[in-house]
Short mmCIF file of C-alpha atoms and ligand atoms in Angstrom, two decimals:
data_model
loop_
_atom_site.label_atom_id
_atom_site.label_comp_id
_atom_site.label_asym_id
_atom_site.label_seq_id
_atom_site.Cartn_x
_atom_site.Cartn_y
_atom_site.Cartn_z
CA MET A 893 24.96 -29.16 8.93
CA GLN A 894 24.25 -25.95 10.94
CA ARG A 895 25.54 -23.34 8.61
CA ARG A 896 26.34 -19.65 9.65
CA ARG A 897 26.59 -17.53 6.20
CA ARG A 898 29.37 -14.82 5.91
CA ARG A 899 28.61 -12.24 3.38
CA SER A 900 31.18 -9.56 2.08
CA ALA A 901 30.90 -5.89 2.93
CA VAL A 902 30.01 -4.99 -0.52
CA LEU A 903 27.85 -7.49 -1.12
CA ALA A 904 25.69 -6.90 1.50
CA LEU A 905 25.89 -3.18 1.29
CA GLY A 906 24.84 -3.79 -2.74
CA LEU A 907 21.75 -5.25 -1.12
CA ALA A 908 20.86 -3.18 1.59
CA ALA A 909 20.92 -0.70 -1.63
CA SER A 910 18.57 -2.73 -3.50
CA LEU A 911 16.09 -3.85 -1.03
CA LEU A 912 15.80 -1.08 1.22
CA VAL A 913 14.24 1.38 -0.88
CA PRO A 914 11.31 3.18 0.46
CA THR A 915 8.42 2.27 -2.10
CA SER A 916 6.72 4.76 -4.14
CA VAL A 917 3.47 6.15 -2.79
CA ALA A 918 2.19 7.46 -5.58
CA PRO A 919 -1.88 6.18 -5.17
CA SER A 920 -1.96 3.34 -7.22
CA PRO A 921 -5.92 1.88 -7.63
CA ALA A 922 -4.28 -1.81 -8.75
CA ALA A 923 -2.94 -1.92 -5.31
CA ALA A 924 -6.36 -2.05 -3.72
CA ALA A 925 -8.10 -5.28 -3.08
CA THR A 926 -11.69 -5.88 -3.38
CA PRO A 927 -13.27 -5.51 -0.09
CA GLY A 928 -12.90 -7.98 2.12
CA SER A 929 -9.68 -9.44 0.87
CA LYS A 930 -7.22 -7.21 2.23
CA LYS A 931 -5.69 -9.41 5.39
CA VAL A 932 -2.41 -7.82 5.97
CA ILE A 933 -2.07 -6.44 9.49
CA VAL A 934 0.94 -3.13 9.95
CA GLN A 935 1.82 -2.60 13.74
CA LEU A 936 2.73 1.17 13.99
CA PHE A 937 3.98 0.57 17.36
CA GLU A 938 3.80 3.56 19.35
CA TRP A 939 2.72 5.83 16.34
CA ASN A 940 0.59 9.14 17.41
CA TRP A 941 -2.51 9.43 16.26
CA THR A 942 -1.80 12.14 13.97
CA SER A 943 0.65 10.08 12.04
CA VAL A 944 -1.66 7.07 12.00
CA ALA A 945 -4.04 8.92 10.03
CA ASN A 946 -2.15 10.53 7.54
CA GLU A 947 -0.17 6.77 7.19
CA CYS A 948 -3.57 5.52 6.32
CA THR A 949 -4.43 8.02 3.56
CA THR A 950 -0.95 8.13 2.04
CA VAL A 951 0.51 4.78 2.16
CA LEU A 952 -1.43 2.15 4.09
CA GLY A 953 -4.25 2.61 2.10
CA PRO A 954 -3.16 2.56 -1.37
CA LYS A 955 -0.68 0.23 -1.02
CA GLY A 956 -3.26 -2.15 0.41
CA TYR A 957 -2.72 -3.04 3.72
CA GLY A 958 -6.15 -3.99 5.77
CA TYR A 959 -5.68 -2.91 9.19
CA VAL A 960 -3.29 -1.00 11.67
CA GLN A 961 -2.75 -2.37 14.94
CA VAL A 962 -2.09 1.27 17.05
CA SER A 963 -0.86 1.04 20.67
CA PRO A 964 -2.79 1.19 23.55
CA PRO A 965 -5.11 4.13 23.64
CA GLN A 966 -5.83 4.54 27.32
CA GLU A 967 -4.45 7.11 30.10
CA HIS A 968 -1.21 5.26 31.39
CA VAL A 969 1.27 6.26 34.18
CA THR A 970 4.00 8.87 33.09
CA GLY A 971 7.53 8.56 32.08
CA ASN A 972 10.10 8.04 28.97
CA PRO A 973 9.53 4.32 28.16
CA TRP A 974 7.32 2.83 25.62
CA TRP A 975 6.17 0.47 27.98
CA LEU A 976 4.42 2.94 29.99
CA ALA A 977 1.18 1.70 27.56
CA TYR A 978 1.38 -1.19 29.11
CA GLN A 979 0.28 0.13 32.48
CA PRO A 980 -3.24 1.56 32.38
CA VAL A 981 -4.53 4.11 35.03
CA SER A 982 -7.76 4.88 33.65
CA TYR A 983 -9.66 4.14 30.35
CA ARG A 984 -9.89 7.53 29.10
CA ILE A 985 -8.66 7.84 25.95
CA GLU A 986 -5.96 10.20 26.43
CA SER A 987 -2.59 9.75 25.98
CA ARG A 988 1.26 10.15 24.88
CA LYS A 989 -0.03 9.71 21.37
CA GLY A 990 -3.34 11.98 21.73
CA THR A 991 -6.42 12.59 22.65
CA ARG A 992 -10.00 11.17 21.99
CA ALA A 993 -10.56 13.54 19.28
CA GLN A 994 -7.55 12.87 17.58
CA PHE A 995 -8.11 9.13 18.34
CA GLN A 996 -11.72 9.40 16.55
CA SER A 997 -10.43 11.46 13.77
CA MET A 998 -7.59 8.86 13.37
CA VAL A 999 -10.32 5.88 12.93
CA ASN A 1000 -12.54 8.15 10.50
CA THR A 1001 -9.70 9.14 8.00
CA CYS A 1002 -8.18 5.22 8.52
CA HIS A 1003 -11.62 3.97 7.21
CA THR A 1004 -11.99 6.16 4.50
CA ALA A 1005 -8.71 5.15 3.32
CA GLY A 1006 -10.29 1.67 3.48
CA VAL A 1007 -7.56 0.52 6.32
CA LYS A 1008 -8.99 -0.89 9.75
CA VAL A 1009 -8.25 -0.39 13.00
CA ILE A 1010 -7.25 -2.79 15.94
CA VAL A 1011 -6.29 -1.67 19.20
CA ASP A 1012 -3.71 -3.10 21.25
CA ALA A 1013 -6.15 -3.53 24.39
CA VAL A 1014 -4.50 -4.09 28.03
CA VAL A 1015 -7.17 -6.20 29.77
CA ASN A 1016 -5.68 -8.49 32.46
CA HIS A 1017 -3.67 -6.01 34.32
CA MET A 1018 -3.28 -2.28 35.48
CA SER A 1019 -0.15 -0.49 36.70
CA GLY A 1020 3.06 -1.60 38.24
CA GLN A 1021 3.58 0.94 40.19
CA ASP A 1022 3.77 0.40 44.02
CA ASN A 1023 3.19 3.93 45.43
CA GLY A 1024 0.62 4.81 42.89
CA GLY A 1025 0.76 8.35 41.30
CA THR A 1026 -1.05 10.61 38.73
CA GLY A 1027 -1.67 9.55 35.41
CA TRP A 1028 -0.83 11.24 31.73
CA ALA A 1029 -4.28 12.55 31.97
CA GLY A 1030 -4.17 13.64 35.77
CA THR A 1031 -6.28 10.60 37.13
CA THR A 1032 -5.11 9.95 40.83
CA TYR A 1033 -4.29 6.25 41.02
CA GLY A 1034 -2.46 3.42 43.64
CA HIS A 1035 -1.14 0.22 43.18
CA TYR A 1036 -4.50 -1.66 43.70
CA ASN A 1037 -6.99 2.13 43.08
CA TYR A 1038 -8.28 3.51 40.77
CA PRO A 1039 -11.07 5.80 41.11
CA GLY A 1040 -14.07 5.26 39.17
CA ASN A 1041 -13.10 1.77 37.67
CA TYR A 1042 -11.31 -0.55 40.44
CA GLY A 1043 -10.95 -0.65 44.30
CA SER A 1044 -8.66 -3.38 46.03
CA GLN A 1045 -11.74 -5.73 45.81
CA ASP A 1046 -10.80 -5.81 42.24
CA PHE A 1047 -7.57 -7.76 42.16
CA HIS A 1048 -5.59 -10.78 42.71
CA TYR A 1049 -3.10 -11.43 45.50
CA CYS A 1050 -1.51 -14.85 44.75
CA GLY A 1051 0.60 -14.74 47.66
CA ARG A 1052 2.87 -16.89 46.22
CA ASN A 1053 6.88 -16.83 46.05
CA GLY A 1054 7.01 -14.43 48.67
CA ASN A 1055 4.91 -11.61 47.08
CA ASN A 1056 2.16 -11.71 44.46
CA ASP A 1057 4.34 -12.18 41.18
CA ILE A 1058 4.43 -14.86 38.59
CA VAL A 1059 7.74 -16.46 38.90
CA ASN A 1060 6.77 -20.07 37.62
CA TYR A 1061 5.45 -20.96 33.80
CA ASN A 1062 4.70 -24.40 34.79
CA ASP A 1063 2.24 -23.47 37.47
CA ARG A 1064 -1.48 -22.62 35.26
CA TYR A 1065 -2.91 -20.94 38.16
CA GLU A 1066 0.32 -18.71 38.94
CA VAL A 1067 0.19 -17.33 35.52
CA GLN A 1068 -3.42 -16.13 35.14
CA ASN A 1069 -3.68 -15.49 39.24
CA CYS A 1070 -0.47 -13.72 39.88
CA GLU A 1071 1.27 -10.52 39.01
CA LEU A 1072 3.05 -10.06 35.67
CA VAL A 1073 5.95 -7.97 36.36
CA ASN A 1074 4.37 -6.49 39.44
CA LEU A 1075 1.18 -5.20 37.70
CA ALA A 1076 -1.81 -5.60 39.77
CA ASP A 1077 -3.77 -8.16 37.94
CA LEU A 1078 -7.71 -7.75 37.73
CA LYS A 1079 -10.14 -10.34 38.60
CA THR A 1080 -11.08 -11.19 35.19
CA GLU A 1081 -13.32 -13.82 36.63
CA SER A 1082 -15.73 -11.36 38.68
CA ASP A 1083 -18.63 -10.10 36.50
CA TYR A 1084 -17.81 -6.09 37.79
CA VAL A 1085 -14.42 -6.26 36.16
CA ARG A 1086 -15.83 -7.92 33.11
CA THR A 1087 -18.19 -5.43 32.70
CA LYS A 1088 -15.58 -2.36 33.22
CA LEU A 1089 -13.49 -4.11 31.04
CA ALA A 1090 -16.54 -4.44 28.17
CA GLY A 1091 -17.52 -0.80 28.81
CA TYR A 1092 -13.58 0.03 27.76
CA LEU A 1093 -13.88 -1.82 25.16
CA ASN A 1094 -17.37 -0.54 23.76
CA ASP A 1095 -16.44 2.56 24.10
CA LEU A 1096 -13.81 2.05 21.37
CA LEU A 1097 -16.20 0.12 19.26
CA SER A 1098 -18.23 3.35 19.86
CA LEU A 1099 -15.52 4.88 18.12
CA GLY A 1100 -15.59 3.06 15.29
CA VAL A 1101 -12.61 0.20 16.19
CA ASP A 1102 -12.52 -2.75 14.25
CA GLY A 1103 -10.74 -5.25 16.26
CA PHE A 1104 -8.63 -5.74 19.45
CA ARG A 1105 -5.47 -7.42 20.34
CA LEU A 1106 -6.03 -8.76 23.50
CA ASP A 1107 -2.50 -8.18 25.33
CA ALA A 1108 -1.47 -10.43 27.88
CA SER A 1109 -4.24 -13.09 27.05
CA LYS A 1110 -2.18 -16.18 28.25
CA HIS A 1111 -2.50 -13.99 31.94
CA MET A 1112 -6.42 -14.74 31.87
CA PRO A 1113 -8.52 -17.79 31.73
CA ALA A 1114 -9.53 -18.40 28.04
CA ALA A 1115 -13.02 -18.23 29.66
CA ASP A 1116 -12.17 -14.96 31.08
CA ILE A 1117 -12.30 -13.62 27.66
CA ALA A 1118 -14.89 -15.09 26.26
CA ALA A 1119 -16.96 -13.98 28.88
CA ILE A 1120 -15.63 -10.38 28.04
CA LYS A 1121 -16.19 -10.68 24.44
CA SER A 1122 -19.92 -11.57 25.29
CA LYS A 1123 -20.38 -8.37 26.70
CA LEU A 1124 -19.15 -6.51 23.57
CA SER A 1125 -21.98 -4.50 21.87
CA ARG A 1126 -21.46 -5.91 18.12
CA SER A 1127 -18.79 -8.19 16.78
CA ALA A 1128 -14.98 -7.33 16.41
CA TYR A 1129 -12.20 -9.01 15.06
CA ILE A 1130 -9.83 -10.63 18.11
CA VAL A 1131 -6.64 -11.82 18.32
CA GLN A 1132 -5.07 -13.09 20.96
CA GLU A 1133 -1.54 -12.61 22.44
CA VAL A 1134 -0.89 -16.00 23.77
CA ILE A 1135 2.75 -16.88 23.59
CA TRP A 1136 3.72 -20.55 23.07
CA GLY A 1137 6.05 -21.95 25.91
CA ALA A 1138 7.95 -25.73 25.34
CA GLY A 1139 6.23 -27.29 28.11
CA GLU A 1140 4.23 -25.07 29.13
CA PRO A 1141 0.40 -26.17 30.60
CA ILE A 1142 -1.54 -23.25 29.01
CA GLN A 1143 -1.51 -23.91 25.41
CA PRO A 1144 -2.39 -21.23 22.22
CA THR A 1145 -4.84 -23.46 21.21
CA GLU A 1146 -7.15 -23.22 24.62
CA TYR A 1147 -8.21 -19.52 23.08
CA THR A 1148 -9.05 -20.42 19.26
CA GLY A 1149 -13.00 -20.38 20.27
CA ASN A 1150 -12.58 -16.27 20.84
CA GLY A 1151 -10.79 -15.84 17.97
CA ASP A 1152 -7.25 -15.85 16.22
CA VAL A 1153 -3.80 -16.20 18.16
CA HIS A 1154 -0.77 -15.22 17.72
CA GLU A 1155 1.86 -17.78 16.42
CA PHE A 1156 5.26 -17.03 18.64
CA ARG A 1157 6.88 -20.17 16.77
CA TYR A 1158 6.74 -18.70 13.26
CA GLY A 1159 9.08 -15.55 13.77
CA LYS A 1160 11.61 -17.22 15.56
CA ASP A 1161 11.83 -20.61 13.25
CA LEU A 1162 11.91 -17.86 10.11
CA ALA A 1163 15.16 -16.47 11.75
CA ARG A 1164 16.50 -19.81 12.50
CA MET A 1165 15.72 -20.93 8.49
CA PHE A 1166 17.42 -17.59 7.86
CA ASN A 1167 20.32 -17.09 10.01
CA SER A 1168 21.48 -20.69 10.27
CA GLU A 1169 19.48 -23.20 8.89
CA ARG A 1170 18.10 -23.85 5.24
CA LEU A 1171 15.27 -22.33 3.56
CA ALA A 1172 14.76 -25.31 1.41
CA TYR A 1173 13.48 -26.72 4.97
CA LEU A 1174 10.40 -24.26 4.60
CA LYS A 1175 8.40 -26.36 2.19
CA ASN A 1176 6.07 -27.53 4.67
CA PHE A 1177 6.19 -24.26 6.67
CA GLY A 1178 3.07 -24.01 8.91
CA GLU A 1179 0.56 -26.50 10.55
CA SER A 1180 2.91 -29.39 9.90
CA TRP A 1181 5.47 -27.29 12.19
CA GLY A 1182 2.99 -28.20 15.23
CA TYR A 1183 1.90 -24.40 14.73
CA LEU A 1184 -2.48 -23.29 15.68
CA PRO A 1185 -4.62 -23.76 12.49
CA GLY A 1186 -3.48 -21.41 9.98
CA GLY A 1187 -7.18 -19.80 9.49
CA GLN A 1188 -6.66 -18.67 12.92
CA ALA A 1189 -2.73 -17.61 13.38
CA VAL A 1190 -1.73 -14.26 13.35
CA VAL A 1191 2.06 -14.36 11.68
CA PHE A 1192 4.68 -11.74 12.10
CA THR A 1193 8.61 -11.93 11.64
CA ASP A 1194 9.03 -10.19 15.27
CA ASN A 1195 6.92 -7.90 17.49
CA HIS A 1196 7.57 -4.65 20.00
CA ASP A 1197 8.10 -7.52 22.29
CA THR A 1198 10.39 -9.84 20.29
CA GLN A 1199 12.42 -7.67 18.34
CA ARG A 1200 13.92 -6.38 21.93
CA ASP A 1201 14.07 -10.01 23.39
CA GLY A 1202 15.77 -12.03 20.68
CA GLY A 1203 16.10 -14.86 18.28
CA VAL A 1204 14.32 -13.14 15.61
CA LEU A 1205 14.98 -10.95 12.23
CA THR A 1206 14.46 -7.54 13.00
CA TYR A 1207 14.94 -3.73 10.85
CA ARG A 1208 18.39 -4.66 12.11
CA ASP A 1209 18.84 -7.46 9.48
CA ARG A 1210 18.12 -5.13 6.81
CA GLY A 1211 17.97 -7.11 3.23
CA GLU A 1212 17.55 -10.25 5.16
CA TYR A 1213 14.62 -8.87 7.17
CA ALA A 1214 13.23 -7.75 3.86
CA LEU A 1215 13.34 -11.17 2.18
CA ALA A 1216 11.96 -12.78 5.40
CA ASN A 1217 8.81 -10.29 5.06
CA ALA A 1218 8.75 -11.37 1.31
CA PHE A 1219 8.20 -14.85 2.01
CA MET A 1220 5.85 -14.42 4.88
CA LEU A 1221 3.70 -12.54 2.89
CA ALA A 1222 3.65 -14.66 -0.32
CA TRP A 1223 3.24 -17.77 1.93
CA PRO A 1224 -0.38 -18.82 2.78
CA TYR A 1225 0.26 -20.15 6.37
CA GLY A 1226 -1.59 -17.39 9.00
CA THR A 1227 -2.73 -13.79 8.79
CA PRO A 1228 0.53 -11.75 8.43
CA ALA A 1229 1.21 -8.80 10.89
CA VAL A 1230 4.13 -6.38 9.63
CA MET A 1231 6.34 -4.26 11.81
CA SER A 1232 6.91 -0.99 11.98
CA SER A 1233 9.35 -0.29 14.58
CA PHE A 1234 10.95 3.33 16.27
CA THR A 1235 15.20 2.95 15.78
CA TYR A 1236 16.13 1.81 19.68
CA SER A 1237 19.30 1.65 21.25
CA ASN A 1238 18.21 0.64 24.76
CA ARG A 1239 15.36 -1.88 25.54
CA ASP A 1240 13.40 0.74 27.29
CA GLN A 1241 13.87 3.96 25.20
CA GLY A 1242 11.00 5.42 23.94
CA PRO A 1243 9.98 6.75 21.08
CA PRO A 1244 10.80 9.99 19.27
CA SER A 1245 9.05 12.63 21.88
CA ASP A 1246 9.07 16.29 22.91
CA ALA A 1247 10.21 17.31 26.44
CA GLY A 1248 6.82 16.10 28.22
CA ASN A 1249 6.96 12.68 26.73
CA ARG A 1250 4.15 13.47 23.84
CA THR A 1251 5.12 11.58 21.23
CA LEU A 1252 6.41 13.12 18.28
CA ASN A 1253 4.81 13.03 14.65
CA THR A 1254 6.74 9.93 12.46
CA THR A 1255 9.37 11.30 10.31
CA CYS A 1256 10.81 7.74 8.40
CA TYR A 1257 13.53 9.75 7.52
CA SER A 1258 14.68 9.76 11.65
CA GLY A 1259 13.93 8.16 14.73
CA TRP A 1260 11.37 5.98 13.02
CA GLU A 1261 12.37 2.74 10.62
CA CYS A 1262 9.02 2.52 8.66
CA GLU A 1263 9.98 -1.05 7.65
CA HIS A 1264 6.18 -1.29 6.43
CA ARG A 1265 7.24 1.24 3.42
CA TRP A 1266 10.32 -0.74 2.23
CA ARG A 1267 9.76 -1.45 -1.34
CA VAL A 1268 10.21 -5.37 -0.67
CA ILE A 1269 7.44 -5.01 2.18
CA ALA A 1270 5.07 -2.39 1.11
CA ASN A 1271 4.71 -3.93 -2.62
CA MET A 1272 4.40 -7.63 -1.12
CA VAL A 1273 1.12 -6.67 0.57
CA ALA A 1274 -0.42 -6.72 -2.89
CA PHE A 1275 1.13 -9.45 -3.43
CA ASN A 1276 -0.74 -10.90 -0.75
CA ASN A 1277 -4.11 -9.36 -1.77
CA ALA A 1278 -4.10 -10.51 -5.14
CA THR A 1279 -3.15 -14.42 -4.36
CA GLN A 1280 -5.69 -14.52 -1.39
CA GLY A 1281 -7.07 -18.08 -1.50
CA ALA A 1282 -4.67 -19.34 -4.35
CA ALA A 1283 -2.98 -22.45 -3.41
CA VAL A 1284 0.78 -23.01 -2.97
CA ALA A 1285 1.91 -24.80 -6.37
CA ASN A 1286 5.32 -25.78 -8.15
CA TRP A 1287 7.70 -25.28 -5.58
CA TYR A 1288 11.55 -25.80 -5.95
CA ASP A 1289 14.52 -25.59 -4.00
CA ASN A 1290 18.02 -26.14 -4.73
CA GLY A 1291 18.27 -28.47 -1.32
CA TRP A 1292 19.70 -24.93 0.71
CA GLN A 1293 18.72 -21.33 0.37
CA HIS A 1294 17.39 -21.01 -3.27
CA ILE A 1295 13.71 -21.61 -3.41
CA ALA A 1296 10.41 -20.76 -5.22
CA PHE A 1297 6.86 -21.35 -5.37
CA SER A 1298 3.74 -19.99 -6.96
CA ARG A 1299 0.41 -18.94 -5.61
CA ALA A 1300 -1.44 -21.07 -8.50
CA GLY A 1301 -2.28 -18.92 -11.40
CA LYS A 1302 -1.71 -15.85 -9.26
CA GLY A 1303 2.02 -14.86 -8.30
CA TYR A 1304 5.61 -16.18 -7.77
CA LEU A 1305 8.17 -15.81 -5.95
CA THR A 1306 12.03 -16.83 -5.92
CA ILE A 1307 14.22 -16.04 -3.07
CA ASN A 1308 18.09 -16.69 -3.42
CA ASP A 1309 19.82 -16.54 -0.52
CA GLU A 1310 22.65 -17.99 -1.35
CA ASP A 1311 26.08 -16.11 -1.01
CA PHE A 1312 26.02 -16.28 -4.63
CA ALA A 1313 23.90 -15.30 -7.88
CA ILE A 1314 21.66 -18.08 -9.79
CA THR A 1315 22.22 -17.11 -13.27
CA GLY A 1316 20.75 -18.53 -16.45
CA ARG A 1317 18.25 -20.30 -14.80
CA SER A 1318 14.23 -20.27 -15.99
CA TYR A 1319 11.54 -20.82 -13.78
CA TYR A 1320 8.04 -22.63 -13.98
CA THR A 1321 5.20 -20.40 -13.00
CA GLY A 1322 2.01 -21.90 -14.27
CA LEU A 1323 0.71 -18.12 -14.52
CA PRO A 1324 -1.31 -16.65 -17.82
CA ALA A 1325 1.29 -15.19 -20.49
CA GLY A 1326 2.32 -11.85 -20.12
CA ARG A 1327 4.58 -8.63 -18.86
CA TYR A 1328 4.68 -8.63 -15.06
CA CYS A 1329 6.41 -6.01 -12.78
CA ASP A 1330 9.21 -7.20 -10.49
CA VAL A 1331 7.74 -5.73 -7.14
CA ILE A 1332 10.74 -6.77 -5.41
CA HIS A 1333 13.02 -3.91 -7.50
CA GLY A 1334 10.04 -2.48 -9.08
CA ASP A 1335 6.99 -0.36 -7.86
CA PHE A 1336 4.15 -0.75 -10.10
CA SER A 1337 1.28 2.34 -10.55
CA ASN A 1338 -0.94 3.12 -13.74
CA GLY A 1339 0.12 0.35 -15.43
CA SER A 1340 3.79 0.77 -15.62
CA CYS A 1341 6.67 -1.12 -13.55
CA SER A 1342 9.24 1.33 -12.23
CA GLY A 1343 12.10 -1.39 -12.29
CA PRO A 1344 12.68 -4.78 -14.37
CA VAL A 1345 9.65 -6.62 -16.32
CA ILE A 1346 9.20 -9.95 -16.29
CA THR A 1347 8.37 -12.06 -19.43
CA VAL A 1348 6.07 -14.90 -18.56
CA ASP A 1349 6.01 -17.08 -22.02
CA GLY A 1350 2.78 -18.89 -23.31
CA SER A 1351 4.06 -22.13 -21.32
CA GLY A 1352 4.53 -20.19 -18.04
CA TRP A 1353 7.83 -19.80 -17.78
CA PHE A 1354 10.30 -16.62 -17.39
CA ALA A 1355 14.11 -16.64 -17.46
CA ALA A 1356 15.98 -14.27 -14.96
CA ASN A 1357 19.20 -14.30 -12.64
CA VAL A 1358 18.47 -13.82 -9.23
CA ASN A 1359 21.70 -12.01 -7.43
CA ALA A 1360 22.74 -13.42 -4.09
CA HIS A 1361 20.81 -12.41 -0.72
CA ASP A 1362 17.79 -11.08 -3.29
CA ALA A 1363 14.76 -12.42 -4.45
CA VAL A 1364 11.98 -11.86 -7.77
CA ALA A 1365 8.25 -11.89 -7.10
CA ILE A 1366 5.28 -11.24 -9.88
CA HIS A 1367 1.56 -11.24 -9.03
CA VAL A 1368 -1.45 -10.32 -11.46
CA GLY A 1369 -2.05 -7.32 -9.62
CA ALA A 1370 0.87 -6.08 -11.17
CA LYS A 1371 0.74 -7.22 -14.46
CA LEU A 1372 1.50 -4.50 -17.52
CA PRO A 1373 -1.29 -4.08 -20.05
C1 LM2 B 36 2.49 -7.89 26.97
N1 LM2 B 36 2.28 -8.63 26.32
O1 LM2 B 36 1.46 -9.93 27.06
C2 LM2 B 36 2.99 -6.70 26.30
O2 LM2 B 36 3.34 -6.96 24.95
C3 LM2 B 36 4.56 -6.16 26.73
O3 LM2 B 36 5.15 -5.38 25.80
C4 LM2 B 36 3.93 -5.93 28.00
O4 LM2 B 36 5.75 -5.74 28.94
C5 LM2 B 36 3.81 -6.84 29.18
N2 LM2 B 36 2.73 -7.58 28.14
C6 LM2 B 36 2.44 -6.22 29.89
O5 LM2 B 36 1.57 -5.53 29.33
C7 LM2 B 36 5.75 -4.23 28.83
C8 LM2 B 36 7.74 -4.39 29.12
C9 LM2 B 36 7.52 -4.62 30.39
C10 LM2 B 36 7.05 -3.68 31.22
C11 LM2 B 36 5.48 -3.39 31.28
C12 LM2 B 36 4.78 -2.96 32.14
O6 LM2 B 36 8.33 -5.11 28.49
O7 LM2 B 36 9.21 -3.88 30.32
O8 LM2 B 36 7.23 -3.44 32.67
O9 LM2 B 36 5.21 -3.29 30.00
O10 LM2 B 36 5.04 -1.63 31.71
C13 LM2 B 36 7.86 -2.60 33.62
C14 LM2 B 36 9.55 -2.66 33.94
C15 LM2 B 36 9.00 -4.05 35.22
C16 LM2 B 36 8.58 -3.23 35.82
C17 LM2 B 36 7.46 -3.07 35.32
C18 LM2 B 36 6.12 -2.74 36.53
O11 LM2 B 36 10.05 -2.93 32.79
O12 LM2 B 36 10.42 -4.30 35.62
O13 LM2 B 36 8.15 -4.27 36.72
O14 LM2 B 36 6.98 -2.03 34.12
O15 LM2 B 36 6.27 -1.08 36.95
C19 LM2 B 36 8.46 -3.92 38.19
CA1 CA B 37 -4.46 -12.61 35.31
#
């Protein structure tokens, strides 16, 4: 049953070469989707504001990304690890990633490029520093004292387990009223605290932000989030981080009344199919696997936590990672969020920074992976845009690692994750006859394709050979004139 695939080194290298090339970033009007149809999110993890702005203009807009999710922008504790961002000290928009002015300018630039901005909002807690200190922007704080925002009366002290820490995830009260890794847990049931949190989010909305990823949502009752949301000055996109855990009392479905919710099972299951089971099983991937309703799920191969904690595919898996992302971007379940990482060798390591821990500008050739620029991933964003609303049709599998399907009338993907090439075969797409760019191996720009062209005949078929651990993808947004 279980099957561990062994690839020859030579084959793996050949694959890496073809699937890992960065995409061409020449502006391509064809990639731009009609307004409202661009769903794909990219998480530019720990990028500074100047680099995010530049990426919106040069890559995200042209490639058709709908949203950029940025790391927490508020004042945080000092030091080097990436996770400092998850220890708020104040709600000043002043961090290692940049100033308020730089943040504002980034939002404006991304909007001009047609990309909306989602902020990772840390609202469950403040810092985890027992002795307090001075924050990045100079604010003096104590573990339970944040001048101008909170005093000791605004925090939970659950007093379980000999301290205030969460130990037992099977206890709803504990998960929501004790401390997540010593992080001072806000009394989100208090109107004062809710008003402060809404004040922070409203400040971000006044800067033009479009939505929020609500960090540690499972650690707040859904009703508390609803109360904070009701204090927002205008509507905003919301995605809640609720990590599904086997047998736990707090369920992701409790949160769908507030907005979207992350479906954490997706990336783990997808990795298992690629690593040790069968792509053929993906035929009904989504709700029938017990997942959240697709219209409210945000899915990802990995995020900044799961890529460190294991059990998922990451940039380290190279070609297999590209194929898993191609599947995610072609398959209609959920809203896909593409991960973009900095290179790391230990869990805590911060992003490339200067001596003062200010995050350096992103350079995609060193220190940063820029997975969202890999040709396969970047070009499948336009596939996602072009196939919005089209159902899956014409599913094919060989029982194992070769699958294919169309998005009715709009696009077609086949993935061959066997250790051997599949040759001499034709595929039924149901697509209009014509010449299409294979966007896995080529970039479509100004009506021409830099890679192989696939010809769909008058009956909707094409013939192609697919190498081992490779794919072919075509869609109506990349059709040659
Ligand atoms: C999240 N979602 O619910 C974030 O996605 C995740 O990255 C955050 O953890 C977490 N919740 C809190 O916002 C990260 C990181 C932790 C780190 C915390 C706080 O994974 O390792 O904890 O941020 O910065 C670190 C230390 C931990 C220490 C804590 C407080 O690793 O040992 O606890 O700081 O000082 C004593
Ligand atoms: Ca809490």
